mmCIF file of C-alpha atoms in Angstrom:
data_model
loop_
_atom_site.group_PDB
_atom_site.id
_atom_site.type_symbol
_atom_site.label_atom_id
_atom_site.label_comp_id
_atom_site.label_asym_id
_atom_site.label_seq_id
_atom_site.Cartn_x
_atom_site.Cartn_y
_atom_site.Cartn_z
ATOM 1 C CA MET A 179 -0.097 0.099 -0.047
ATOM 2 C CA SER A 180 3.069 2.261 0.557
ATOM 3 C CA GLY A 181 2.842 5.074 -2.031
ATOM 4 C CA LEU A 182 -0.270 3.954 -3.746
ATOM 5 C CA ILE A 183 -2.309 6.709 -2.519
ATOM 6 C CA GLY A 184 0.110 9.841 -2.389
ATOM 7 C CA GLY A 185 3.802 9.814 -2.146
ATOM 8 C CA THR A 186 6.063 7.842 0.394
ATOM 9 C CA LEU A 187 8.416 10.600 1.548
ATOM 10 C CA PRO A 188 7.026 12.760 4.911
ATOM 11 C CA ALA A 189 7.044 16.231 4.385
ATOM 12 C CA ALA A 190 10.129 16.854 6.160
ATOM 13 C CA ASP A 191 12.126 14.664 4.122
ATOM 14 C CA LYS A 192 10.781 16.444 1.064
ATOM 15 C CA ARG A 193 11.533 20.055 2.638
ATOM 16 C CA SER A 194 15.296 18.235 3.328
ATOM 17 C CA ARG A 195 16.028 17.452 0.103
ATOM 18 C CA PHE A 196 14.650 20.697 -1.380
ATOM 19 C CA ARG A 197 17.240 22.385 0.432
ATOM 20 C CA ALA A 198 20.184 20.062 -0.360
ATOM 21 C CA ALA A 199 19.325 20.482 -4.091
ATOM 22 C CA LEU A 200 19.189 24.218 -3.990
ATOM 23 C CA GLU A 201 23.034 23.958 -3.020
ATOM 24 C CA SER A 202 23.750 21.144 -5.444
ATOM 25 C CA GLY A 203 24.753 23.370 -8.214
ATOM 26 C CA GLN A 204 21.789 21.545 -10.565
ATOM 27 C CA LEU A 205 19.241 23.609 -11.640
ATOM 28 C CA GLN A 206 16.003 22.554 -10.047
ATOM 29 C CA ARG A 207 13.102 22.328 -12.749
ATOM 30 C CA PHE A 208 9.382 23.124 -11.448
ATOM 31 C CA PRO A 209 6.504 23.099 -13.785
ATOM 32 C CA GLY A 210 3.500 24.455 -12.300
ATOM 33 C CA ALA A 211 0.721 21.554 -11.661
ATOM 34 C CA PHE A 212 -3.113 22.956 -11.412
ATOM 35 C CA SER A 213 -4.227 19.619 -10.141
ATOM 36 C CA PRO A 214 -2.868 16.783 -8.009
ATOM 37 C CA LEU A 215 -3.244 14.594 -11.578
ATOM 38 C CA VAL A 216 -0.841 16.762 -13.204
ATOM 39 C CA ALA A 217 1.668 17.038 -10.392
ATOM 40 C CA LYS A 218 1.754 13.152 -10.907
ATOM 41 C CA LEU A 219 2.681 13.558 -14.221
ATOM 42 C CA VAL A 220 5.384 15.956 -13.736
ATOM 43 C CA ALA A 221 6.643 13.629 -11.029
ATOM 44 C CA GLU A 222 6.234 10.542 -13.645
ATOM 45 C CA ILE A 223 8.133 12.386 -16.412
ATOM 46 C CA GLY A 224 11.301 13.184 -13.949
ATOM 47 C CA PHE A 225 10.971 16.542 -13.001
ATOM 48 C CA ASP A 226 12.848 17.922 -9.602
ATOM 49 C CA GLY A 227 9.790 19.491 -8.160
ATOM 50 C CA VAL A 228 6.060 20.852 -8.298
ATOM 51 C CA TYR A 229 5.339 24.504 -8.600
ATOM 52 C CA VAL A 230 1.787 25.705 -7.349
ATOM 53 C CA SER A 231 1.274 28.916 -9.170
ATOM 54 C CA GLY A 232 -1.197 31.949 -7.383
ATOM 55 C CA ALA A 233 -2.038 33.074 -10.866
ATOM 56 C CA VAL A 234 -3.433 29.555 -11.793
ATOM 57 C CA LEU A 235 -5.103 28.965 -8.835
ATOM 58 C CA SER A 236 -6.788 32.180 -9.036
ATOM 59 C CA ALA A 237 -7.579 31.188 -13.132
ATOM 60 C CA ASP A 238 -8.776 27.693 -12.080
ATOM 61 C CA LEU A 239 -11.363 29.578 -9.732
ATOM 62 C CA GLY A 240 -12.266 31.914 -12.624
ATOM 63 C CA LEU A 241 -10.516 34.998 -11.034
ATOM 64 C CA PRO A 242 -8.042 37.351 -11.860
ATOM 65 C CA ASP A 243 -4.612 37.478 -10.186
ATOM 66 C CA ILE A 244 -5.360 40.631 -8.276
ATOM 67 C CA GLY A 245 -5.058 39.049 -4.442
ATOM 68 C CA LEU A 246 -8.782 37.593 -4.611
ATOM 69 C CA THR A 247 -8.014 34.164 -3.350
ATOM 70 C CA THR A 248 -7.427 33.381 0.521
ATOM 71 C CA LEU A 249 -5.158 31.496 2.387
ATOM 72 C CA THR A 250 -7.592 28.991 3.038
ATOM 73 C CA GLU A 251 -8.329 28.131 -0.836
ATOM 74 C CA VAL A 252 -4.616 28.436 -1.442
ATOM 75 C CA SER A 253 -3.364 25.902 1.485
ATOM 76 C CA ALA A 254 -5.831 23.320 0.824
ATOM 77 C CA ARG A 255 -5.065 23.453 -3.041
ATOM 78 C CA GLY A 256 -1.573 23.208 -2.322
ATOM 79 C CA ALA A 257 -1.708 20.378 0.120
ATOM 80 C CA GLN A 258 -3.748 18.298 -2.276
ATOM 81 C CA ILE A 259 -0.977 18.718 -4.726
ATOM 82 C CA ALA A 260 1.930 18.093 -2.448
ATOM 83 C CA ALA A 261 0.456 14.961 -1.156
ATOM 84 C CA VAL A 262 0.462 12.801 -4.365
ATOM 85 C CA THR A 263 4.041 12.989 -5.292
ATOM 86 C CA ASP A 264 7.743 12.655 -3.532
ATOM 87 C CA LEU A 265 8.922 15.692 -5.293
ATOM 88 C CA PRO A 266 9.155 19.228 -3.200
ATOM 89 C CA THR A 267 6.182 21.590 -3.884
ATOM 90 C CA LEU A 268 6.771 24.837 -3.879
ATOM 91 C CA ILE A 269 3.871 27.516 -3.364
ATOM 92 C CA ASP A 270 3.028 31.170 -4.454
ATOM 93 C CA ALA A 271 1.860 32.874 -0.913
ATOM 94 C CA ASP A 272 1.326 36.390 -2.638
ATOM 95 C CA THR A 273 1.906 39.063 -0.290
ATOM 96 C CA GLY A 274 1.407 36.511 2.708
ATOM 97 C CA PHE A 275 -2.342 37.264 2.708
ATOM 98 C CA GLY A 276 -2.300 40.698 5.085
ATOM 99 C CA GLU A 277 0.290 42.189 7.744
ATOM 100 C CA PRO A 278 3.456 40.800 9.161
ATOM 101 C CA LEU A 279 1.379 38.593 11.608
ATOM 102 C CA ASN A 280 -1.095 37.137 8.733
ATOM 103 C CA THR A 281 2.347 36.269 6.985
ATOM 104 C CA ALA A 282 3.309 34.515 10.079
ATOM 105 C CA ARG A 283 0.439 32.237 10.051
ATOM 106 C CA THR A 284 0.696 31.761 6.098
ATOM 107 C CA VAL A 285 4.015 30.148 7.013
ATOM 108 C CA THR A 286 2.684 27.795 9.664
ATOM 109 C CA VAL A 287 -0.300 26.772 7.448
ATOM 110 C CA LEU A 288 1.607 26.056 4.499
ATOM 111 C CA GLU A 289 4.148 23.792 6.723
ATOM 112 C CA ASP A 290 1.016 21.905 8.188
ATOM 113 C CA ALA A 291 -0.152 21.413 4.530
ATOM 114 C CA GLY A 292 3.252 19.461 3.903
ATOM 115 C CA LEU A 293 4.474 21.980 1.319
ATOM 116 C CA ALA A 294 8.380 22.530 0.858
ATOM 117 C CA GLY A 295 8.320 26.094 0.786
ATOM 118 C CA CYS A 296 6.534 29.237 -0.469
ATOM 119 C CA HIS A 297 7.475 32.792 -1.935
ATOM 120 C CA LEU A 298 6.183 36.032 -0.859
ATOM 121 C CA GLU A 299 6.520 39.129 -2.960
ATOM 122 C CA ASP A 300 7.035 42.630 -2.223
ATOM 123 C CA GLN A 301 3.909 44.086 -3.919
ATOM 124 C CA VAL A 302 1.333 46.337 -2.372
ATOM 125 C CA ASN A 303 -2.229 45.177 -1.813
ATOM 126 C CA PRO A 304 -4.324 44.498 -4.186
ATOM 127 C CA LYS A 305 -1.394 42.731 -5.882
ATOM 128 C CA ARG A 306 -1.463 41.737 -9.637
ATOM 129 C CA CYS A 307 0.475 39.144 -11.903
ATOM 130 C CA GLY A 308 4.431 40.259 -12.310
ATOM 131 C CA HIS A 309 4.543 40.699 -15.696
ATOM 132 C CA LEU A 310 1.634 43.139 -15.739
ATOM 133 C CA ASP A 311 2.132 47.051 -15.766
ATOM 134 C CA GLY A 312 0.823 49.307 -13.318
ATOM 135 C CA LYS A 313 2.375 47.263 -10.166
ATOM 136 C CA ASP A 314 3.443 49.004 -7.109
ATOM 137 C CA VAL A 315 5.847 47.861 -4.338
ATOM 138 C CA VAL A 316 6.036 48.440 -0.590
ATOM 139 C CA SER A 317 9.341 49.745 0.937
ATOM 140 C CA THR A 318 12.449 47.549 1.516
ATOM 141 C CA ASP A 319 11.530 47.976 5.340
ATOM 142 C CA ASP A 320 8.214 46.828 4.958
ATOM 143 C CA MET A 321 9.246 43.648 3.130
ATOM 144 C CA VAL A 322 11.796 42.907 5.564
ATOM 145 C CA LYS A 323 9.507 42.800 8.255
ATOM 146 C CA ARG A 324 7.253 40.823 5.997
ATOM 147 C CA LEU A 325 10.233 38.107 5.765
ATOM 148 C CA ARG A 326 11.277 38.347 9.197
ATOM 149 C CA ALA A 327 7.814 37.338 10.435
ATOM 150 C CA ALA A 328 7.842 34.357 7.731
ATOM 151 C CA VAL A 329 11.349 33.136 9.076
ATOM 152 C CA SER A 330 10.318 33.178 12.603
ATOM 153 C CA ALA A 331 7.044 31.533 12.278
ATOM 154 C CA ARG A 332 8.492 28.697 10.674
ATOM 155 C CA ARG A 333 9.396 25.215 12.981
ATOM 156 C CA ASP A 334 10.927 23.122 10.470
ATOM 157 C CA PRO A 335 14.413 24.997 9.088
ATOM 158 C CA ASN A 336 14.152 23.415 6.061
ATOM 159 C CA PHE A 337 10.980 24.963 4.860
ATOM 160 C CA VAL A 338 12.284 27.427 1.935
ATOM 161 C CA ILE A 339 11.284 30.814 2.302
ATOM 162 C CA CYS A 340 11.831 32.485 -0.984
ATOM 163 C CA ALA A 341 11.272 36.426 -1.386
ATOM 164 C CA ARG A 342 10.328 37.763 -4.681
ATOM 165 C CA THR A 343 11.088 41.233 -5.929
ATOM 166 C CA ASP A 344 9.282 42.834 -8.407
ATOM 167 C CA ALA A 345 11.105 46.138 -8.544
ATOM 168 C CA ALA A 346 13.065 45.418 -11.577
ATOM 169 C CA SER A 347 10.053 46.748 -13.613
ATOM 170 C CA VAL A 348 8.909 49.170 -11.013
ATOM 171 C CA GLU A 349 12.015 51.009 -10.000
ATOM 172 C CA SER A 350 15.105 49.481 -11.474
ATOM 173 C CA VAL A 351 17.289 46.410 -11.715
ATOM 174 C CA SER A 352 19.873 48.019 -9.465
ATOM 175 C CA ALA A 353 17.263 48.698 -6.969
ATOM 176 C CA ALA A 354 15.785 45.344 -7.111
ATOM 177 C CA ILE A 355 19.403 43.935 -6.503
ATOM 178 C CA GLU A 356 19.704 45.995 -3.475
ATOM 179 C CA ARG A 357 16.439 44.828 -1.889
ATOM 180 C CA ALA A 358 17.364 41.220 -2.734
ATOM 181 C CA ARG A 359 20.554 41.896 -0.777
ATOM 182 C CA ALA A 360 18.096 42.959 2.274
ATOM 183 C CA TYR A 361 15.920 40.278 1.804
ATOM 184 C CA ALA A 362 18.710 37.701 2.172
ATOM 185 C CA ASP A 363 19.883 39.653 5.038
ATOM 186 C CA ALA A 364 16.434 39.308 6.597
ATOM 187 C CA GLY A 365 16.427 35.571 6.230
ATOM 188 C CA ALA A 366 15.074 34.539 2.666
ATOM 189 C CA ASP A 367 16.678 31.297 1.655
ATOM 190 C CA MET A 368 16.164 31.980 -2.094
ATOM 191 C CA ILE A 369 15.468 35.154 -4.274
ATOM 192 C CA PHE A 370 12.780 35.057 -7.189
ATOM 193 C CA THR A 371 13.566 37.662 -9.738
ATOM 194 C CA GLU A 372 10.674 38.646 -11.492
ATOM 195 C CA ALA A 373 10.104 40.249 -14.779
ATOM 196 C CA LEU A 374 13.590 40.884 -16.015
ATOM 197 C CA TYR A 375 14.130 41.995 -19.531
ATOM 198 C CA GLU A 376 17.194 40.390 -20.716
ATOM 199 C CA LEU A 377 19.677 37.635 -20.271
ATOM 200 C CA ALA A 378 22.177 40.256 -18.943
ATOM 201 C CA ASP A 379 19.699 41.232 -16.159
ATOM 202 C CA PHE A 380 19.520 37.484 -14.664
ATOM 203 C CA GLU A 381 23.718 37.716 -14.733
ATOM 204 C CA ARG A 382 23.745 40.679 -12.838
ATOM 205 C CA PHE A 383 21.615 39.489 -10.417
ATOM 206 C CA ARG A 384 23.953 36.135 -9.824
ATOM 207 C CA ALA A 385 26.829 38.103 -9.858
ATOM 208 C CA SER A 386 25.244 40.419 -7.295
ATOM 209 C CA VAL A 387 23.476 37.916 -4.657
ATOM 210 C CA ASP A 388 24.843 35.174 -3.007
ATOM 211 C CA VAL A 389 21.974 33.326 -2.117
ATOM 212 C CA PRO A 390 20.051 30.738 -4.316
ATOM 213 C CA LEU A 391 18.250 32.468 -7.641
ATOM 214 C CA LEU A 392 14.962 31.268 -8.905
ATOM 215 C CA ALA A 393 14.049 32.282 -12.376
ATOM 216 C CA ASN A 394 10.666 32.482 -13.522
ATOM 217 C CA MET A 395 10.037 31.210 -17.293
ATOM 218 C CA THR A 396 6.299 32.281 -17.881
ATOM 219 C CA GLU A 397 5.194 32.546 -21.547
ATOM 220 C CA PHE A 398 3.717 35.747 -22.873
ATOM 221 C CA GLY A 399 5.924 38.084 -20.265
ATOM 222 C CA LYS A 400 8.145 40.494 -20.215
ATOM 223 C CA SER A 401 11.344 38.108 -19.540
ATOM 224 C CA PRO A 402 12.972 36.260 -22.656
ATOM 225 C CA LEU A 403 12.241 32.290 -22.645
ATOM 226 C CA LEU A 404 15.930 31.330 -21.227
ATOM 227 C CA THR A 405 16.623 27.089 -21.711
ATOM 228 C CA ALA A 406 17.308 25.229 -18.463
ATOM 229 C CA ARG A 407 20.887 24.871 -20.097
ATOM 230 C CA GLN A 408 21.121 28.834 -19.862
ATOM 231 C CA LEU A 409 19.764 29.194 -16.835
ATOM 232 C CA GLY A 410 22.213 26.582 -15.223
ATOM 233 C CA ASP A 411 25.211 28.133 -16.854
ATOM 234 C CA ILE A 412 24.363 31.326 -15.222
ATOM 235 C CA GLY A 413 24.433 29.780 -11.796
ATOM 236 C CA TYR A 414 20.399 29.769 -11.165
ATOM 237 C CA ASN A 415 19.497 27.363 -8.631
ATOM 238 C CA ALA A 416 15.937 27.113 -9.570
ATOM 239 C CA VAL A 417 13.263 27.517 -12.415
ATOM 240 C CA ILE A 418 9.645 27.436 -12.389
ATOM 241 C CA TYR A 419 6.969 27.285 -15.404
ATOM 242 C CA PRO A 420 3.901 28.515 -13.490
ATOM 243 C CA VAL A 421 1.110 28.512 -16.177
ATOM 244 C CA THR A 422 2.464 26.237 -18.881
ATOM 245 C CA THR A 423 0.727 23.229 -18.235
ATOM 246 C CA LEU A 424 -2.749 25.132 -17.559
ATOM 247 C CA ARG A 425 -1.953 26.941 -21.102
ATOM 248 C CA LEU A 426 -1.261 24.063 -22.995
ATOM 249 C CA ALA A 427 -4.687 22.294 -21.309
ATOM 250 C CA MET A 428 -6.802 25.429 -21.915
ATOM 251 C CA TYR A 429 -6.175 26.025 -25.659
ATOM 252 C CA ALA A 430 -7.060 22.150 -26.176
ATOM 253 C CA VAL A 431 -10.056 22.394 -24.207
ATOM 254 C CA GLU A 432 -11.138 25.464 -26.169
ATOM 255 C CA ALA A 433 -10.276 23.786 -29.686
ATOM 256 C CA GLY A 434 -11.896 20.858 -28.726
ATOM 257 C CA LEU A 435 -15.260 22.268 -27.384
ATOM 258 C CA ARG A 436 -15.189 24.536 -30.520
ATOM 259 C CA GLU A 437 -14.968 21.371 -32.883
ATOM 260 C CA ILE A 438 -18.104 20.061 -30.974
ATOM 261 C CA ALA A 439 -20.090 23.106 -31.341
ATOM 262 C CA ASP A 440 -19.375 23.448 -35.117
ATOM 263 C CA THR A 441 -19.547 19.499 -35.962
ATOM 264 C CA GLY A 442 -21.702 17.933 -33.594
ATOM 265 C CA THR A 443 -19.201 15.351 -32.290
ATOM 266 C CA GLN A 444 -15.959 14.365 -30.776
ATOM 267 C CA SER A 445 -14.837 11.809 -33.179
ATOM 268 C CA GLY A 446 -12.414 13.988 -34.777
ATOM 269 C CA LEU A 447 -10.772 14.963 -31.720
ATOM 270 C CA LEU A 448 -9.632 11.022 -30.441
ATOM 271 C CA GLU A 449 -6.046 11.339 -31.530
ATOM 272 C CA GLN A 450 -5.722 14.658 -29.607
ATOM 273 C CA MET A 451 -7.071 13.072 -26.546
ATOM 274 C CA GLN A 452 -5.255 11.100 -23.750
ATOM 275 C CA HIS A 453 -6.137 7.384 -23.961
ATOM 276 C CA ARG A 454 -8.358 5.744 -21.203
ATOM 277 C CA SER A 455 -5.378 3.098 -20.919
ATOM 278 C CA ARG A 456 -3.020 6.195 -20.237
ATOM 279 C CA LEU A 457 -4.817 7.915 -17.479
ATOM 280 C CA TYR A 458 -5.642 4.466 -15.560
ATOM 281 C CA GLU A 459 -2.021 3.902 -15.931
ATOM 282 C CA LEU A 460 -1.035 7.110 -14.464
ATOM 283 C CA LEU A 461 -3.803 6.784 -11.442
ATOM 284 C CA ARG A 462 -2.288 3.274 -11.250
ATOM 285 C CA TYR A 463 -5.651 1.804 -11.682
ATOM 286 C CA ALA A 464 -4.195 -1.863 -11.696
ATOM 287 C CA ASP A 465 -2.486 -1.190 -8.288
ATOM 288 C CA TYR A 466 -5.661 -0.240 -6.573
ATOM 289 C CA ASN A 467 -7.301 -3.367 -7.812
ATOM 290 C CA GLU A 468 -4.469 -5.886 -6.950
ATOM 291 C CA PHE A 469 -4.718 -3.748 -3.585
ATOM 292 C CA ASP A 470 -8.575 -4.058 -3.166
ATOM 293 C CA THR A 471 -8.456 -7.878 -4.081
ATOM 294 C CA ASN A 472 -5.926 -8.708 -1.369
ATOM 295 C CA THR A 473 -7.321 -6.454 1.133
ATOM 296 C CA TYR A 474 -11.029 -8.337 0.767
ATOM 297 C CA ASN A 475 -9.939 -11.747 -0.528
ATOM 298 C CA PHE A 476 -10.175 -13.475 2.931
ATOM 299 C CA THR A 477 -12.474 -15.670 5.188
ATOM 300 C CA LEU A 478 -13.328 -15.365 8.762
ATOM 301 C CA LYS A 479 -12.568 -18.437 10.792
ATOM 302 C CA ASP A 480 -14.220 -19.513 13.986
ATOM 303 C CA PRO A 481 -12.602 -18.629 17.200
ATOM 304 C CA GLU A 482 -10.892 -21.360 18.929
ATOM 305 C CA PRO A 483 -12.860 -23.248 21.344
#
């Protein structure tokens, strides 16, 4: 039964592995998963971790990414996704869902939910997607308070607290680097460099900041889509592909629904669908059936006289 329903590793082990991986010198690749089933596929294909995007979670609820989701919604979905694999799961915690005291509670809730780490950003509330214009950031001092609250609240020292700075596109890359240094001094384990414009910006961050760095390779944004090899060569420690799987899925869903609306049947779409047998393989139907058979295939004996 071990590993049949969910992963085999305790959350503490996933966190310690994540912490060690960030110091390994190898780029850690974290595709976004909008559901536990997608997370299982991420693990099967051999990625290093799973990412849960706040923008994706909002979109899945039919909401824009402007701070409308709650800690309860985010932690519940994060717990479901983190539970189904042995990979560490990093989750987007926006601005911490309130003031520093709220941020402290956010960290404890996400720890209890089995996450390996979270990132907190220096935007004001209501926040918005990091690759949109019109953002604003809090002062460095306010973000430092946010981070100190998060660091003080965690109970597992391997729970990774990542500080995201949106200052590059609001102030300047130089200002963002100065913020990143202050955030690292406040206890952030990793820095998320959001919305950089060119390869040289990524290189400047790496040359200027000593802690692990995370790159966001989201499509249709401000940053170039650098390859894993490029990011690894620069010296980045982790990369997320936050919305990729949702965009792929929604494109296919929309195209399929339009064809059904136009033709009255889905028969022409079968080659574009995941086959039932592949879904069952991913879900391990045969293993569940074997367990079920072995569990209930027994007889009761009369008690000894």
